[in-house]
């Protein structure tokens, strides 16, 4: 399947939000988590957002890259660049769309002169496969839960 990675348009925010929730549902999280994630998963394009578009112009997945130096909810988010979101439609998980998006994250990071990009993730298997270094577990926005903190070294070839 041919996939094009391009910048998202503001009009696509609703589609991207739908992909966020559908992708989270794929992993069978408890229903009560979605209320906590409601704001986190609602996409308002204030930052760099890129989409993976298939042959039929359907958006298959997306990522957003942000620069952060503030507190994020109850969780302190270190200063630097963050992969805020990377979601793929459930029917395309495991088909290489996420990998193509990560390749574009590396490319974009190099173009912007970014040395590293931080990522909070669960589940974590995908980021292990794409060259991210596991740093530690970190508190989640869900009380009593942790997420994995990863770092992408943009200078490294992947």
PDB file of C-alpha atoms in Angstrom:
ATOM      1  CA  UNK A   1       0.000   0.000   0.000  1.00  0.00           C
ATOM      2  CA  UNK A   2       1.282   3.419  -0.945  1.00  0.00           C
ATOM      3  CA  UNK A   3       1.166   5.917   1.917  1.00  0.00           C
ATOM      4  CA  UNK A   4       1.805   9.645   1.776  1.00  0.00           C
ATOM      5  CA  UNK A   5       2.853  11.529   4.911  1.00  0.00           C
ATOM      6  CA  UNK A   6       1.671  15.144   4.871  1.00  0.00           C
ATOM      7  CA  UNK A   7       0.798  17.962   7.251  1.00  0.00           C
ATOM      8  CA  UNK A   8      -2.692  17.739   8.673  1.00  0.00           C
ATOM      9  CA  UNK A   9      -5.215  20.471   8.058  1.00  0.00           C
ATOM     10  CA  UNK A  10      -7.231  22.001  10.932  1.00  0.00           C
ATOM     11  CA  UNK A  11     -10.448  20.637   9.413  1.00  0.00           C
ATOM     12  CA  UNK A  12      -9.167  17.093  10.046  1.00  0.00           C
ATOM     13  CA  UNK A  13      -9.100  17.472  13.858  1.00  0.00           C
ATOM     14  CA  UNK A  14     -12.353  15.527  14.286  1.00  0.00           C
ATOM     15  CA  UNK A  15     -11.098  12.598  12.201  1.00  0.00           C
ATOM     16  CA  UNK A  16      -7.821  12.560  14.140  1.00  0.00           C
ATOM     17  CA  UNK A  17      -9.679  12.583  17.471  1.00  0.00           C
ATOM     18  CA  UNK A  18     -11.786   9.624  16.264  1.00  0.00           C
ATOM     19  CA  UNK A  19      -8.589   7.745  15.329  1.00  0.00           C
ATOM     20  CA  UNK A  20      -7.132   8.497  18.791  1.00  0.00           C
ATOM     21  CA  UNK A  21     -10.092   6.965  20.604  1.00  0.00           C
ATOM     22  CA  UNK A  22     -10.460   4.014  18.201  1.00  0.00           C
ATOM     23  CA  UNK A  23      -6.769   3.176  18.570  1.00  0.00           C
ATOM     24  CA  UNK A  24      -6.928   3.350  22.380  1.00  0.00           C
ATOM     25  CA  UNK A  25     -10.015   1.096  22.313  1.00  0.00           C
ATOM     26  CA  UNK A  26      -8.025  -1.483  20.325  1.00  0.00           C
ATOM     27  CA  UNK A  27      -5.895  -2.094  23.449  1.00  0.00           C
ATOM     28  CA  UNK A  28      -8.949  -2.786  25.695  1.00  0.00           C
ATOM     29  CA  UNK A  29      -8.353  -0.217  28.422  1.00  0.00           C
ATOM     30  CA  UNK A  30     -10.944   0.046  31.205  1.00  0.00           C
ATOM     31  CA  UNK A  31     -13.914   2.247  30.282  1.00  0.00           C
ATOM     32  CA  UNK A  32     -13.216   4.745  33.091  1.00  0.00           C
ATOM     33  CA  UNK A  33      -9.823   5.682  31.537  1.00  0.00           C
ATOM     34  CA  UNK A  34     -11.505   7.294  28.542  1.00  0.00           C
ATOM     35  CA  UNK A  35     -13.101  10.039  30.624  1.00  0.00           C
ATOM     36  CA  UNK A  36      -9.648  10.967  32.004  1.00  0.00           C
ATOM     37  CA  UNK A  37      -8.192  10.834  28.461  1.00  0.00           C
ATOM     38  CA  UNK A  38     -11.037  12.856  26.898  1.00  0.00           C
ATOM     39  CA  UNK A  39      -9.045  16.109  26.710  1.00  0.00           C
ATOM     40  CA  UNK A  40      -5.702  14.408  26.002  1.00  0.00           C
ATOM     41  CA  UNK A  41      -7.099  12.548  22.999  1.00  0.00           C
ATOM     42  CA  UNK A  42      -9.118  15.424  21.534  1.00  0.00           C
ATOM     43  CA  UNK A  43      -6.910  16.861  18.819  1.00  0.00           C
ATOM     44  CA  UNK A  44      -6.675  20.615  18.525  1.00  0.00           C
ATOM     45  CA  UNK A  45      -3.949  21.409  16.059  1.00  0.00           C
ATOM     46  CA  UNK A  46      -1.731  23.904  17.853  1.00  0.00           C
ATOM     47  CA  UNK A  47       1.453  22.020  17.030  1.00  0.00           C
ATOM     48  CA  UNK A  48       2.962  20.077  14.150  1.00  0.00           C
ATOM     49  CA  UNK A  49       0.575  17.301  13.132  1.00  0.00           C
ATOM     50  CA  UNK A  50       1.239  14.965  10.196  1.00  0.00           C
ATOM     51  CA  UNK A  51      -1.022  12.278   8.770  1.00  0.00           C
ATOM     52  CA  UNK A  52      -0.455   9.042   6.870  1.00  0.00           C
ATOM     53  CA  UNK A  53      -2.862   9.025   3.956  1.00  0.00           C
ATOM     54  CA  UNK A  54      -3.660   5.918   1.927  1.00  0.00           C
ATOM     55  CA  UNK A  55      -4.343   5.525  -1.788  1.00  0.00           C
ATOM     56  CA  UNK A  56      -8.012   6.376  -1.316  1.00  0.00           C
ATOM     57  CA  UNK A  57      -7.170   9.610   0.604  1.00  0.00           C
ATOM     58  CA  UNK A  58      -8.301   8.010   3.872  1.00  0.00           C
ATOM     59  CA  UNK A  59      -6.266   9.060   6.904  1.00  0.00           C
ATOM     60  CA  UNK A  60      -4.743   5.853   8.281  1.00  0.00           C
ATOM     61  CA  UNK A  61      -2.899   7.373  11.231  1.00  0.00           C
ATOM     62  CA  UNK A  62      -1.142  10.481  12.467  1.00  0.00           C
ATOM     63  CA  UNK A  63       1.412  11.915  14.856  1.00  0.00           C
ATOM     64  CA  UNK A  64       1.850  15.233  16.625  1.00  0.00           C
ATOM     65  CA  UNK A  65       5.130  16.758  17.728  1.00  0.00           C
ATOM     66  CA  UNK A  66       5.255  19.449  20.415  1.00  0.00           C
ATOM     67  CA  UNK A  67       7.837  21.491  22.281  1.00  0.00           C
ATOM     68  CA  UNK A  68       7.050  21.482  25.970  1.00  0.00           C
ATOM     69  CA  UNK A  69       8.464  23.139  29.064  1.00  0.00           C
ATOM     70  CA  UNK A  70       5.390  23.138  31.284  1.00  0.00           C
ATOM     71  CA  UNK A  71       3.537  20.890  33.675  1.00  0.00           C
ATOM     72  CA  UNK A  72       1.070  18.607  31.974  1.00  0.00           C
ATOM     73  CA  UNK A  73      -1.769  17.815  34.355  1.00  0.00           C
ATOM     74  CA  UNK A  74      -0.465  16.030  37.445  1.00  0.00           C
ATOM     75  CA  UNK A  75       2.515  14.687  35.534  1.00  0.00           C
ATOM     76  CA  UNK A  76       5.658  16.766  35.060  1.00  0.00           C
ATOM     77  CA  UNK A  77       6.692  16.737  31.435  1.00  0.00           C
ATOM     78  CA  UNK A  78      10.372  17.539  30.953  1.00  0.00           C
ATOM     79  CA  UNK A  79      11.377  20.416  28.758  1.00  0.00           C
ATOM     80  CA  UNK A  80      12.047  19.442  25.184  1.00  0.00           C
ATOM     81  CA  UNK A  81      10.364  17.964  22.158  1.00  0.00           C
ATOM     82  CA  UNK A  82       7.706  15.309  22.640  1.00  0.00           C
ATOM     83  CA  UNK A  83       5.909  12.912  20.378  1.00  0.00           C
ATOM     84  CA  UNK A  84       2.560  13.878  21.862  1.00  0.00           C
ATOM     85  CA  UNK A  85       0.496  11.411  19.830  1.00  0.00           C
ATOM     86  CA  UNK A  86       1.020   8.607  17.363  1.00  0.00           C
ATOM     87  CA  UNK A  87      -2.136   6.703  16.533  1.00  0.00           C
ATOM     88  CA  UNK A  88      -3.119   4.345  13.731  1.00  0.00           C
ATOM     89  CA  UNK A  89      -6.619   3.196  12.798  1.00  0.00           C
ATOM     90  CA  UNK A  90      -7.095  -0.232  14.429  1.00  0.00           C
ATOM     91  CA  UNK A  91      -7.600  -2.021  11.093  1.00  0.00           C
ATOM     92  CA  UNK A  92      -4.132  -0.803  10.011  1.00  0.00           C
ATOM     93  CA  UNK A  93      -2.212  -1.631  13.216  1.00  0.00           C
ATOM     94  CA  UNK A  94       0.587  -4.058  12.346  1.00  0.00           C
ATOM     95  CA  UNK A  95       0.647  -3.065   8.669  1.00  0.00           C
ATOM     96  CA  UNK A  96       3.644  -0.700   8.799  1.00  0.00           C
ATOM     97  CA  UNK A  97       1.764   2.607   9.057  1.00  0.00           C
ATOM     98  CA  UNK A  98       3.190   3.423  12.497  1.00  0.00           C
ATOM     99  CA  UNK A  99       6.690   2.616  11.252  1.00  0.00           C
ATOM    100  CA  UNK A 100       6.256   4.984   8.308  1.00  0.00           C
ATOM    101  CA  UNK A 101       5.070   7.696  10.687  1.00  0.00           C
ATOM    102  CA  UNK A 102       8.107   7.155  12.940  1.00  0.00           C
ATOM    103  CA  UNK A 103      10.434   7.410   9.946  1.00  0.00           C
ATOM    104  CA  UNK A 104       8.852  10.778   9.255  1.00  0.00           C
ATOM    105  CA  UNK A 105       9.309  11.791  12.910  1.00  0.00           C
ATOM    106  CA  UNK A 106      13.053  11.119  12.510  1.00  0.00           C
ATOM    107  CA  UNK A 107      13.127  13.040   9.203  1.00  0.00           C
ATOM    108  CA  UNK A 108      11.193  15.993  10.628  1.00  0.00           C
ATOM    109  CA  UNK A 109      13.365  16.033  13.756  1.00  0.00           C
ATOM    110  CA  UNK A 110      16.511  16.227  11.617  1.00  0.00           C
ATOM    111  CA  UNK A 111      15.010  19.015   9.490  1.00  0.00           C
ATOM    112  CA  UNK A 112      14.150  21.015  12.624  1.00  0.00           C
ATOM    113  CA  UNK A 113      17.553  20.414  14.250  1.00  0.00           C
ATOM    114  CA  UNK A 114      16.078  18.426  17.143  1.00  0.00           C
ATOM    115  CA  UNK A 115      18.504  16.065  18.901  1.00  0.00           C
ATOM    116  CA  UNK A 116      16.005  13.966  20.858  1.00  0.00           C
ATOM    117  CA  UNK A 117      12.287  13.449  21.131  1.00  0.00           C
ATOM    118  CA  UNK A 118      10.645  12.133  24.299  1.00  0.00           C
ATOM    119  CA  UNK A 119       7.644   9.812  24.335  1.00  0.00           C
ATOM    120  CA  UNK A 120       5.214   8.583  26.999  1.00  0.00           C
ATOM    121  CA  UNK A 121       3.916   5.231  25.806  1.00  0.00           C
ATOM    122  CA  UNK A 122       1.731   2.289  26.566  1.00  0.00           C
ATOM    123  CA  UNK A 123       1.913  -0.315  25.313  1.00  0.00           C
ATOM    124  CA  UNK A 124       5.661  -0.052  24.813  1.00  0.00           C
ATOM    125  CA  UNK A 125       6.591  -2.810  22.346  1.00  0.00           C
ATOM    126  CA  UNK A 126       6.290  -0.583  19.265  1.00  0.00           C
ATOM    127  CA  UNK A 127       8.835   1.971  20.458  1.00  0.00           C
ATOM    128  CA  UNK A 128      11.347  -0.763  21.299  1.00  0.00           C
ATOM    129  CA  UNK A 129      11.102  -1.907  17.656  1.00  0.00           C
ATOM    130  CA  UNK A 130      11.659   1.545  16.153  1.00  0.00           C
ATOM    131  CA  UNK A 131      14.873   2.420  17.953  1.00  0.00           C
ATOM    132  CA  UNK A 132      13.592   4.358  20.952  1.00  0.00           C
ATOM    133  CA  UNK A 133      15.527   3.963  24.196  1.00  0.00           C
ATOM    134  CA  UNK A 134      13.522   3.069  27.297  1.00  0.00           C
ATOM    135  CA  UNK A 135      14.292   5.559  30.095  1.00  0.00           C
ATOM    136  CA  UNK A 136      11.970   4.726  33.019  1.00  0.00           C
ATOM    137  CA  UNK A 137       8.397   4.353  34.204  1.00  0.00           C
ATOM    138  CA  UNK A 138       6.599   7.613  34.916  1.00  0.00           C
ATOM    139  CA  UNK A 139       3.294   8.485  36.617  1.00  0.00           C
ATOM    140  CA  UNK A 140       0.308   8.493  34.255  1.00  0.00           C
ATOM    141  CA  UNK A 141      -2.679  10.823  34.130  1.00  0.00           C
ATOM    142  CA  UNK A 142      -4.565   7.762  35.459  1.00  0.00           C
ATOM    143  CA  UNK A 143      -4.178   7.644  39.256  1.00  0.00           C
ATOM    144  CA  UNK A 144      -1.960   4.744  40.432  1.00  0.00           C
ATOM    145  CA  UNK A 145      -0.791   3.848  36.920  1.00  0.00           C
ATOM    146  CA  UNK A 146       2.499   4.376  35.081  1.00  0.00           C
ATOM    147  CA  UNK A 147       3.546   4.772  31.468  1.00  0.00           C
ATOM    148  CA  UNK A 148       6.917   4.113  29.881  1.00  0.00           C
ATOM    149  CA  UNK A 149       9.155   7.060  29.044  1.00  0.00           C
ATOM    150  CA  UNK A 150      11.196   6.631  25.854  1.00  0.00           C
ATOM    151  CA  UNK A 151      13.676   8.785  23.973  1.00  0.00           C
ATOM    152  CA  UNK A 152      14.274   8.875  20.223  1.00  0.00           C
ATOM    153  CA  UNK A 153      17.835   9.912  19.398  1.00  0.00           C
ATOM    154  CA  UNK A 154      17.278  11.846  16.173  1.00  0.00           C
ATOM    155  CA  UNK A 155      20.972  11.919  15.256  1.00  0.00           C
ATOM    156  CA  UNK A 156      20.965   8.133  15.050  1.00  0.00           C
ATOM    157  CA  UNK A 157      20.164   6.588  11.689  1.00  0.00           C
ATOM    158  CA  UNK A 158      17.156   4.345  11.738  1.00  0.00           C
TER     159      UNK A 158
END
